[in-house]
Structure formats: structure tokens, C-alpha cells
PDB file of C-alpha atoms in Angstrom:
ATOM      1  CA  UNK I   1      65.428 -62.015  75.205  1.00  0.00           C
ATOM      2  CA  UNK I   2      66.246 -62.993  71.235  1.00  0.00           C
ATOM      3  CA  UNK I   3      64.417 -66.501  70.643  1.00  0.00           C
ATOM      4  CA  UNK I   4      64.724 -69.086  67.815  1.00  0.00           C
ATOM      5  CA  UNK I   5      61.818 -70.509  65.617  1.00  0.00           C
ATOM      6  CA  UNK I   6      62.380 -73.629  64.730  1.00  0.00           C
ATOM      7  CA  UNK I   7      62.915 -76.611  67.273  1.00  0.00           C
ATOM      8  CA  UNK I   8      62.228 -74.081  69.842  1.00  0.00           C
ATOM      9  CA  UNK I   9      58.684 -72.585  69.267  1.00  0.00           C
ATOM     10  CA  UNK I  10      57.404 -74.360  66.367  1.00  0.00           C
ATOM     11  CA  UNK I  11      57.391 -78.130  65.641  1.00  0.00           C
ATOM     12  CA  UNK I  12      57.312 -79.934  62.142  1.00  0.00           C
ATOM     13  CA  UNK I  13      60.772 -78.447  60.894  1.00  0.00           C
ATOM     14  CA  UNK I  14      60.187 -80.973  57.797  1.00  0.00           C
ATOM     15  CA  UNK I  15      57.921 -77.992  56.103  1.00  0.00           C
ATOM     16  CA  UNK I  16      60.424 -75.555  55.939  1.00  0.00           C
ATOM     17  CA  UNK I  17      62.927 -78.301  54.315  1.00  0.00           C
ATOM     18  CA  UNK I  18      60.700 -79.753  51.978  1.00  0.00           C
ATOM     19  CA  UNK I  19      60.063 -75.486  50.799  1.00  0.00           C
ATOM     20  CA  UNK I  20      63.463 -75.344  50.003  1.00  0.00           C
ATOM     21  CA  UNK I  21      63.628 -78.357  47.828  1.00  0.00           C
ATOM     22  CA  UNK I  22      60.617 -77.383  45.993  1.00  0.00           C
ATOM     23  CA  UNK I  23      62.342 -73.972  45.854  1.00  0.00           C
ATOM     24  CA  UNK I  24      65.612 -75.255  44.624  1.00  0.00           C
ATOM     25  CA  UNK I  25      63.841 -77.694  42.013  1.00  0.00           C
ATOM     26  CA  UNK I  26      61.731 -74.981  40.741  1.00  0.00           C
ATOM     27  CA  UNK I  27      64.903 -72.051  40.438  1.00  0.00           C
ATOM     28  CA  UNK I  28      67.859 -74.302  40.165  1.00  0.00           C
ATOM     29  CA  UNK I  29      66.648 -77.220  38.535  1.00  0.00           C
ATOM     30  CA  UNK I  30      67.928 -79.529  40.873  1.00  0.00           C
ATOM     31  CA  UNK I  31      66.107 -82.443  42.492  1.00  0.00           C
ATOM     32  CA  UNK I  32      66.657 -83.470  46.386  1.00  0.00           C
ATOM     33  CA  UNK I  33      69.022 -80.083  46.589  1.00  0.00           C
ATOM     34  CA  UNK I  34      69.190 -80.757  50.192  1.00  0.00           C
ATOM     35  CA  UNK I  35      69.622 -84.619  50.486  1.00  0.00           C
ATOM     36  CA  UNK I  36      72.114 -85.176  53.675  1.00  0.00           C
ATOM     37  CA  UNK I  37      72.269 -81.931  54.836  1.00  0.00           C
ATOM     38  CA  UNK I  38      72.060 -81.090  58.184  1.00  0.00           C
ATOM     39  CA  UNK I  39      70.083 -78.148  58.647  1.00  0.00           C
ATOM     40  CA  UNK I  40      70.122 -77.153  62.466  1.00  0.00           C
ATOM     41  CA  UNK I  41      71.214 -74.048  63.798  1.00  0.00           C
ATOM     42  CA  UNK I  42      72.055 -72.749  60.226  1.00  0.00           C
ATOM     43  CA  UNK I  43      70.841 -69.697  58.250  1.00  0.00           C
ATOM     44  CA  UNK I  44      68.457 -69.971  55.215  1.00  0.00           C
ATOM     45  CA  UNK I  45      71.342 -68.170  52.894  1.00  0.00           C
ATOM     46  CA  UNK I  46      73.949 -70.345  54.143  1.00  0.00           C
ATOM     47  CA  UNK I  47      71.785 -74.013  53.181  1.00  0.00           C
ATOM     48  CA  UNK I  48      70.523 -72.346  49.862  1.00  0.00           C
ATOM     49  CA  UNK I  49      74.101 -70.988  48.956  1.00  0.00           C
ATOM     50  CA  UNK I  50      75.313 -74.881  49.746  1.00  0.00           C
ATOM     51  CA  UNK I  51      72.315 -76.346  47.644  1.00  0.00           C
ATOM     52  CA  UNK I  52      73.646 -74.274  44.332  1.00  0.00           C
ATOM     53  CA  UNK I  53      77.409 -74.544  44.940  1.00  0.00           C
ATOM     54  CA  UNK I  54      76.415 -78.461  45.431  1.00  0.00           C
ATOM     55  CA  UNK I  55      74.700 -78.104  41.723  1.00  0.00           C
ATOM     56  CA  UNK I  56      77.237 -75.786  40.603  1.00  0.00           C
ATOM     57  CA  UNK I  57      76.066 -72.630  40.288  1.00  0.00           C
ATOM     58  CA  UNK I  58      75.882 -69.110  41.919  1.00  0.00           C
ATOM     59  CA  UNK I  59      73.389 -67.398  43.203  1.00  0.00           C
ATOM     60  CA  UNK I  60      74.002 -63.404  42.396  1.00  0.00           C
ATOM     61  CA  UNK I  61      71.060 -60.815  43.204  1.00  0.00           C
ATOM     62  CA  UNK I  62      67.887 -62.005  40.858  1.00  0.00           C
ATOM     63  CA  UNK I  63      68.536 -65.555  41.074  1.00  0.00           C
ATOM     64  CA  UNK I  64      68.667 -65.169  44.883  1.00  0.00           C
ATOM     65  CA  UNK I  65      65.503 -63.042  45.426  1.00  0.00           C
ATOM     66  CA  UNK I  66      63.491 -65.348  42.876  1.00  0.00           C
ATOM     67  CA  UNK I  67      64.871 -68.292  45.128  1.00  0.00           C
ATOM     68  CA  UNK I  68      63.709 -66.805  48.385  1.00  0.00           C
ATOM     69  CA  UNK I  69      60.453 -65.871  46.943  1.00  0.00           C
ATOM     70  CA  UNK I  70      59.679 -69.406  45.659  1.00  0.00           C
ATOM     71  CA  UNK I  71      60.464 -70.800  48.688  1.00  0.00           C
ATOM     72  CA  UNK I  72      58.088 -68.523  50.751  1.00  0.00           C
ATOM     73  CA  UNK I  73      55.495 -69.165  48.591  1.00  0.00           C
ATOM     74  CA  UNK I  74      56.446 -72.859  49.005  1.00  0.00           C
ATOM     75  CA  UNK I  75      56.725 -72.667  52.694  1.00  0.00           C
ATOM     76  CA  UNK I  76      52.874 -71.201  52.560  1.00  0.00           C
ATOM     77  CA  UNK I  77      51.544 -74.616  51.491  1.00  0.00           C
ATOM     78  CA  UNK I  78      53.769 -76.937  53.529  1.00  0.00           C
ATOM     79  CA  UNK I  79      53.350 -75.316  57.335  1.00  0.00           C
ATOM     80  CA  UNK I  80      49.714 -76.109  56.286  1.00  0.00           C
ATOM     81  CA  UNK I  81      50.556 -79.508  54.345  1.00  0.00           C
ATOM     82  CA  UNK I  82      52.503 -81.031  57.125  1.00  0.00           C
ATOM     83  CA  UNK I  83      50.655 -79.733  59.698  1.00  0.00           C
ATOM     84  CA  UNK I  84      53.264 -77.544  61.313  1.00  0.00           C
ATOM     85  CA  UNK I  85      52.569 -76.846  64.787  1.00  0.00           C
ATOM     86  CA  UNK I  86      53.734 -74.483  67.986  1.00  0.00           C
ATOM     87  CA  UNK I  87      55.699 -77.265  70.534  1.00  0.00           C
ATOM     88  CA  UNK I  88      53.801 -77.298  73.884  1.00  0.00           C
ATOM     89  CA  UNK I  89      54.262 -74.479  76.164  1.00  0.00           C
ATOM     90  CA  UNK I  90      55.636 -72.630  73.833  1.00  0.00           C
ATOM     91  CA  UNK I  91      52.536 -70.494  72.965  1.00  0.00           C
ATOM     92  CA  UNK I  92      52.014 -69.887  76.742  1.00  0.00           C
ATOM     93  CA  UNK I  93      55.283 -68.871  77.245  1.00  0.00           C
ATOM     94  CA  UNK I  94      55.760 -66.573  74.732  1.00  0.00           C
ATOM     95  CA  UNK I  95      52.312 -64.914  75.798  1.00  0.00           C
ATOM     96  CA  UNK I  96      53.388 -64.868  79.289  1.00  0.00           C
ATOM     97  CA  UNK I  97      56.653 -63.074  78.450  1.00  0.00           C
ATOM     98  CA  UNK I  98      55.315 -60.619  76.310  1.00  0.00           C
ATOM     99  CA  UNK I  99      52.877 -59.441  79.137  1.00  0.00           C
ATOM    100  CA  UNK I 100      55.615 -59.086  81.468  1.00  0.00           C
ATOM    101  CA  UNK I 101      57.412 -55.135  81.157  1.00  0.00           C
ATOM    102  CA  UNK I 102      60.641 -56.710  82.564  1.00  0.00           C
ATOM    103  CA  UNK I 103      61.027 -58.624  79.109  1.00  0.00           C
ATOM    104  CA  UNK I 104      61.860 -56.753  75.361  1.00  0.00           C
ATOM    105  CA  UNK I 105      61.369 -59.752  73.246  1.00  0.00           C
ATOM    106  CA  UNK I 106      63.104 -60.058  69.569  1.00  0.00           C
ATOM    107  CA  UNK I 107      63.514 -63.119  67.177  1.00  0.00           C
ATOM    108  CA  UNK I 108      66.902 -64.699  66.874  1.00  0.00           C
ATOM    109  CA  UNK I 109      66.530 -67.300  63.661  1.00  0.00           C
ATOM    110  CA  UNK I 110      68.079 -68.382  60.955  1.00  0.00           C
ATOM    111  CA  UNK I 111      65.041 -68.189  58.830  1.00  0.00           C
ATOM    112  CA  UNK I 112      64.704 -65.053  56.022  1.00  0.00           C
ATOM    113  CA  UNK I 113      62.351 -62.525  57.623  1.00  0.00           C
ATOM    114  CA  UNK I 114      59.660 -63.114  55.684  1.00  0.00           C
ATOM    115  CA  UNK I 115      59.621 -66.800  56.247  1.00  0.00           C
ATOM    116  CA  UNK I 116      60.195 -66.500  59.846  1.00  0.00           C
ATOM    117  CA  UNK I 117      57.087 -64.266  59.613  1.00  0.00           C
ATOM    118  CA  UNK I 118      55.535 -66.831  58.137  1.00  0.00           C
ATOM    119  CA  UNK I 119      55.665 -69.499  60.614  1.00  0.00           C
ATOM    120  CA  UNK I 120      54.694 -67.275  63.723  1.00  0.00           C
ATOM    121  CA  UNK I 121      52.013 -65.950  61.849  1.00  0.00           C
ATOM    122  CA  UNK I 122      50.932 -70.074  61.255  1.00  0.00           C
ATOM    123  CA  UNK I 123      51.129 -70.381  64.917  1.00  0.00           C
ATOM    124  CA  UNK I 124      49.650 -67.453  66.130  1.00  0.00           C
ATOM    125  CA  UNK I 125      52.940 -65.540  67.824  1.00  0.00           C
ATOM    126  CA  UNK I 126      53.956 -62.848  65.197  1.00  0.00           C
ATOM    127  CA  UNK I 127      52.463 -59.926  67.152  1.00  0.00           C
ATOM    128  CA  UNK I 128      55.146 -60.390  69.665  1.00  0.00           C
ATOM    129  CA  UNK I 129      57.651 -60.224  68.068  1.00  0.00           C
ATOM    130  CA  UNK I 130      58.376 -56.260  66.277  1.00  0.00           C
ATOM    131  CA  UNK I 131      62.076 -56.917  65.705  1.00  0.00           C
ATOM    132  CA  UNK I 132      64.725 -59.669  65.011  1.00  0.00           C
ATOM    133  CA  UNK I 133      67.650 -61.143  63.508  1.00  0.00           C
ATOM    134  CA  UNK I 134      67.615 -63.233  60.312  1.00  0.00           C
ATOM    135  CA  UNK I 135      68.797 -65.643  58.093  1.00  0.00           C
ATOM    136  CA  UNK I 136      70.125 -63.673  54.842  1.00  0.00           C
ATOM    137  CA  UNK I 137      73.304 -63.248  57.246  1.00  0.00           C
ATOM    138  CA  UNK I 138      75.580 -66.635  57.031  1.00  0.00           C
ATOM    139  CA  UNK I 139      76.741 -67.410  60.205  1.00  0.00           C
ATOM    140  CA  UNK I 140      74.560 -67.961  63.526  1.00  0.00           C
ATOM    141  CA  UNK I 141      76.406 -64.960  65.506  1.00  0.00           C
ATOM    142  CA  UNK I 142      75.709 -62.372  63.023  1.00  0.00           C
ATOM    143  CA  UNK I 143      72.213 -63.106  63.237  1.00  0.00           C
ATOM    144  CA  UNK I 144      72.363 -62.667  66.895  1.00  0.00           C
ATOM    145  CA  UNK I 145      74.223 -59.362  66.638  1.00  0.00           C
ATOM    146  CA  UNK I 146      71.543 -57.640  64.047  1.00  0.00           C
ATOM    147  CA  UNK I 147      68.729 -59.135  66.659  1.00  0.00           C
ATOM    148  CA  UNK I 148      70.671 -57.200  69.538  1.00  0.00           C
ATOM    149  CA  UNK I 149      71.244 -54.161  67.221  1.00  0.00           C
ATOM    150  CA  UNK I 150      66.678 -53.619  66.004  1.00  0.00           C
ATOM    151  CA  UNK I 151      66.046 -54.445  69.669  1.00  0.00           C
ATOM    152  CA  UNK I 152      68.461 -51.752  70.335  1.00  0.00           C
ATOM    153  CA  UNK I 153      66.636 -49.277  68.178  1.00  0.00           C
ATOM    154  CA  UNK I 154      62.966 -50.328  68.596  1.00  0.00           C
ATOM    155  CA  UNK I 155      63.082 -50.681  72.441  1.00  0.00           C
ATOM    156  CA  UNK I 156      65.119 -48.054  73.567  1.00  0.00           C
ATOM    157  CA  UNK I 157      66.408 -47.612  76.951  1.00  0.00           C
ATOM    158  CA  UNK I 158      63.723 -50.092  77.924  1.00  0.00           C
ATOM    159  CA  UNK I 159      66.293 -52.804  76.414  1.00  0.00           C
ATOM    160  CA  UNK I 160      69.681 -53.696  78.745  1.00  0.00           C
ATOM    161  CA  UNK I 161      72.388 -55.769  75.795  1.00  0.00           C
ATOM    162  CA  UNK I 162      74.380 -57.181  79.056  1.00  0.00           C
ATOM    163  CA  UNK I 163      71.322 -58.606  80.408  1.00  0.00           C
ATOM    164  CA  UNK I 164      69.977 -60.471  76.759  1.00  0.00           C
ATOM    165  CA  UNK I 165      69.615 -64.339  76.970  1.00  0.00           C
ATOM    166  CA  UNK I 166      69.178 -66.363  73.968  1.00  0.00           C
ATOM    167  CA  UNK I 167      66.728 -68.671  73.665  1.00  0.00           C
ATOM    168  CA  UNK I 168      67.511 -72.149  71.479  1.00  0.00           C
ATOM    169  CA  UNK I 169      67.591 -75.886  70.840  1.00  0.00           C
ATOM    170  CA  UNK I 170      70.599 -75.847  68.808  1.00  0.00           C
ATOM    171  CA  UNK I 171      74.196 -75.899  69.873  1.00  0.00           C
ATOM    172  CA  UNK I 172      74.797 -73.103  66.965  1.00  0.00           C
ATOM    173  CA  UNK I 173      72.422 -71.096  69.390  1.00  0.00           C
ATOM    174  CA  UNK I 174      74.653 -71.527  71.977  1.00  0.00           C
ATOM    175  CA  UNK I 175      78.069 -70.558  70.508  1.00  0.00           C
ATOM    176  CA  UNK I 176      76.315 -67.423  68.474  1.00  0.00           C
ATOM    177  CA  UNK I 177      75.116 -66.230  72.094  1.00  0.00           C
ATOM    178  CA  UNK I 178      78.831 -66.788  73.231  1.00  0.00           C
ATOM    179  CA  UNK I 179      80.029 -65.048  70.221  1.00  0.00           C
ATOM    180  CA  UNK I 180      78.118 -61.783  72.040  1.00  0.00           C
ATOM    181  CA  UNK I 181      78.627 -62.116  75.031  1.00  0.00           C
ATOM    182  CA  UNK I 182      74.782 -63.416  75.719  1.00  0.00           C
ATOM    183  CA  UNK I 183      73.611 -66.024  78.594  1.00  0.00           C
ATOM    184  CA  UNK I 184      71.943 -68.714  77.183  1.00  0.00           C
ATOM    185  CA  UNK I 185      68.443 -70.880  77.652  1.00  0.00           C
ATOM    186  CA  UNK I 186      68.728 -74.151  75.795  1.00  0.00           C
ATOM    187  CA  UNK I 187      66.021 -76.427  75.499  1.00  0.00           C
ATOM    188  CA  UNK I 188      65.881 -80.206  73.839  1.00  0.00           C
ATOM    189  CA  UNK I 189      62.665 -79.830  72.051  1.00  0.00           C
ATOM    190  CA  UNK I 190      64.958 -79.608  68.701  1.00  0.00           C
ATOM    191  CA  UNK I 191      65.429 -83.192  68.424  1.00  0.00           C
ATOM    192  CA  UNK I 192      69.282 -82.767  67.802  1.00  0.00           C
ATOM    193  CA  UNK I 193      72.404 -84.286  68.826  1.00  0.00           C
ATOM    194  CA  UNK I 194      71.509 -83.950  72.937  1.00  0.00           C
ATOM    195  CA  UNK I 195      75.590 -84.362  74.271  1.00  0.00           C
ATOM    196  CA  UNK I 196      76.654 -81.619  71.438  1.00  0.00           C
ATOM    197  CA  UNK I 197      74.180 -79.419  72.932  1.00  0.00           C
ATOM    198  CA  UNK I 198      75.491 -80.007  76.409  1.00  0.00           C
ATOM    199  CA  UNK I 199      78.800 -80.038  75.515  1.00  0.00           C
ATOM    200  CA  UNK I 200      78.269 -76.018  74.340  1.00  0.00           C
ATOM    201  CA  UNK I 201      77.360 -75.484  78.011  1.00  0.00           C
ATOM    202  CA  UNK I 202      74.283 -73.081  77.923  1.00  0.00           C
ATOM    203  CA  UNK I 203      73.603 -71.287  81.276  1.00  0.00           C
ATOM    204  CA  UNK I 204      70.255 -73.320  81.522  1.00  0.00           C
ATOM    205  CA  UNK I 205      69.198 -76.325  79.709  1.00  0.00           C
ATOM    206  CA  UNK I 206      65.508 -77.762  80.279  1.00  0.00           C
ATOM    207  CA  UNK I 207      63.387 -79.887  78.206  1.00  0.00           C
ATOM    208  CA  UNK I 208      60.617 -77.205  77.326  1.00  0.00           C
ATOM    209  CA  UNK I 209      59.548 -74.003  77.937  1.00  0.00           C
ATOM    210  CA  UNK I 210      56.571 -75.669  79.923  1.00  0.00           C
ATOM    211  CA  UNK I 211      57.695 -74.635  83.594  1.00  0.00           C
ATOM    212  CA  UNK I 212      56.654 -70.501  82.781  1.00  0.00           C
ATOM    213  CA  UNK I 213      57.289 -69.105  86.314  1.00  0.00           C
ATOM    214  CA  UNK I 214      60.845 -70.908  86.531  1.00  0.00           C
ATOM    215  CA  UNK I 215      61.654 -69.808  83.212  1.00  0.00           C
ATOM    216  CA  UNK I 216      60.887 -65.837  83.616  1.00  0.00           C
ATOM    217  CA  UNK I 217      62.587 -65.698  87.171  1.00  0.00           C
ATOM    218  CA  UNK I 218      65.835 -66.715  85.489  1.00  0.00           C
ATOM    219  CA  UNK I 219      65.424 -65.176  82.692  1.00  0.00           C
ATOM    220  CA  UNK I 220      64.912 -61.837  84.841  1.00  0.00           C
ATOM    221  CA  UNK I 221      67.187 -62.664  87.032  1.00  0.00           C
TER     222      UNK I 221
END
């Protein structure tokens, strides 16, 4: 299965924002970059790319690498500052899947690799994770298709495309799964808009990821 980070395994999605702004105030000189933005279910490049058109200006190769730097570096002290944390069952599930040989697992998220390193490292789940999809691609189903394409190559035969489900909180998650042709898990740990996420119609949609032996015998099924 491809799974998202944040509203899905890890809690406290004010860190990553409050990175960003300290990222865009340090390379862009701009103050509250990302004041009334709605950042669900979209990709790191896309909000930063929005942030400097909003100040007008571009980001071309070294202005974009020294953003996405300071913003790691930024996201370093506020997972631990704001006391960023895995959402219940999460952790447990994750473990549980990863034991399991019917299961190739990969990371589905709009975060830039490294951050989305970062905050599985902060809650103890990077190990499981070898492969992924990220956010230096703009829209939510191209991250979905480069997660399907490194599972593809790291797992082998071992991984089935017309059986992958996508796990997420977002409806974003739900329409980039569509986009591939993916079943969907949804859960509403997000804190979103609830009908928009039913309204996508996802294949499953539960409040956690709490009920492991449910979960897995759907997801294998």
C-alpha cells in the first residue's frame, strides 16, 4: 500500500507549516508567506511555488534548493518545538503491516523526501518505509504514480499495481488514487473538511487506523 504522512500517521501538522514560513522569511523575505492557505492534500513545491508567486517572485534552481534546505533545517526544530507526534494506532499499524509478507509498503506524501524522512524518523517509522512518492512533483496524482513506479522497482514481482490501496485523510488522497486507478483507505484523523472527504467516495473510510486486524483483511483482500 502507498500511505500519507501528515494527518494520517503523524499529528501536529502546525510544525511543518510554521518550517515553511520560517523558510520563506529567511529565503524570500517575506513574513506570514503562508497566511490563509490551505495546505491539505497539497505538495511541498506546489505551497512554496504559491508563497513566492504570492510575493512576486520565482523560484528557478538555487533559490529553490536553498528554500528546501532552510525549511528542513527548520522543520528539525519545530517537530521537536511543537511536539509533533505519531496519531494513535498509527505506530502499531504500520509495524503490524510491515511484518506481514502480503503487504509492500511505500510512502505516498506530499512532503519533499527529505522532509518526509524527517518526520518518520521523529516518530520512529522510517525503516519501513524504502521507497515513495514525493512532494517536488505538483499535483497529488503524480506523486502517487512515482510511489507506484520505486515500489515497482524496489519490490519486484513481490509488488501487484492493480491490487495498491492508498492510504489518506485528505480528499486530494482520494482523487490522486482515482487518478491511478488505486482503491482507497480514508481515515478522518486529518481534521479536514469531513463531507468533502466523503463526497470523494474512498472504498473505506474509518476514523483511525486503530482496528489493525480489520484494516489488513481489507487491505489484503
Amino acid at each position: 500500500y502507498v500511505i500519507d504522512i501528515d494527518g494520517t500517521l503523524l499529528a501536529g501538522q502546525s510544525s511543518g507549516r510554521l518550517a515553511m514560513e520560517q523558510a520563506c522569511a529567511e529565503c524570500l523575505g517575506v513574513a506570514d508567506a503562508l497566511r490563509g492557505m490551505s495546505l491539505q492534500g497539497r505538495t511541498d513545491r506546489a505551497i512554496l511555488e504559491e508563497a513566492a508567486a504570492r510575493a512576486g517572485q520565482k523560484l528557478d534552481g538555487p533559490r529553490w534548493e536553498a528554500l528546501g534546505v532552510s525549511y528542513c533545517r527548520w522543520l528539525g526544530q519545530t517537530l521537536v518545538e511543537r511536539g509533533a507526534q505519531a496519531i494513535a494506532g498509527a505506530r502499531e499499524f504500520v509495524t503490524a503491516a510491515a511484518g506481514d509478507p502480503r503487504f509492500c509498503l511505500a510512502l505516498g506524501t506530499g512532503n519533499l523526501e527529505p522532509a518526509a524522512h524527517l518526520k518518520m524518523r521523529h516518530i520512529g517509522l522510517d525503516r519501513y518505509f524504502p521507497v515513495g512518492g514525493f512532494g517536488m512533483r505538483r499535483e497529488r496524482p503524480e506523486v502517487i504514480a512515482e510511489a507506484r513506479g520505486n515500489a515497482a522497482a524496489h519490490w519486484g514481482e513481490a509488488f501487484v499495481p492493480e491490487r495498491t490501496v492508498v492510504i489518506g485523510d485528505a480528499p486530494l488522497d482520494v482523487v490522486a488514487a482515482r487518478a491511478n486507478g488505486f482503491r482507497v483507505l480514508a481515515v478522518t484523523t486529518g481534521g479536514g473538511d469531513l463531507l468533502a472527504l466523503v463526497g470523494e467516495r474512498p472504498d473505506v473510510l474509518v476514523p483511525d487506523l486503530g482496528d489493525i486486524p480489520r484494516l489488513l483483511a481489507w487491505l489484503a483482500a
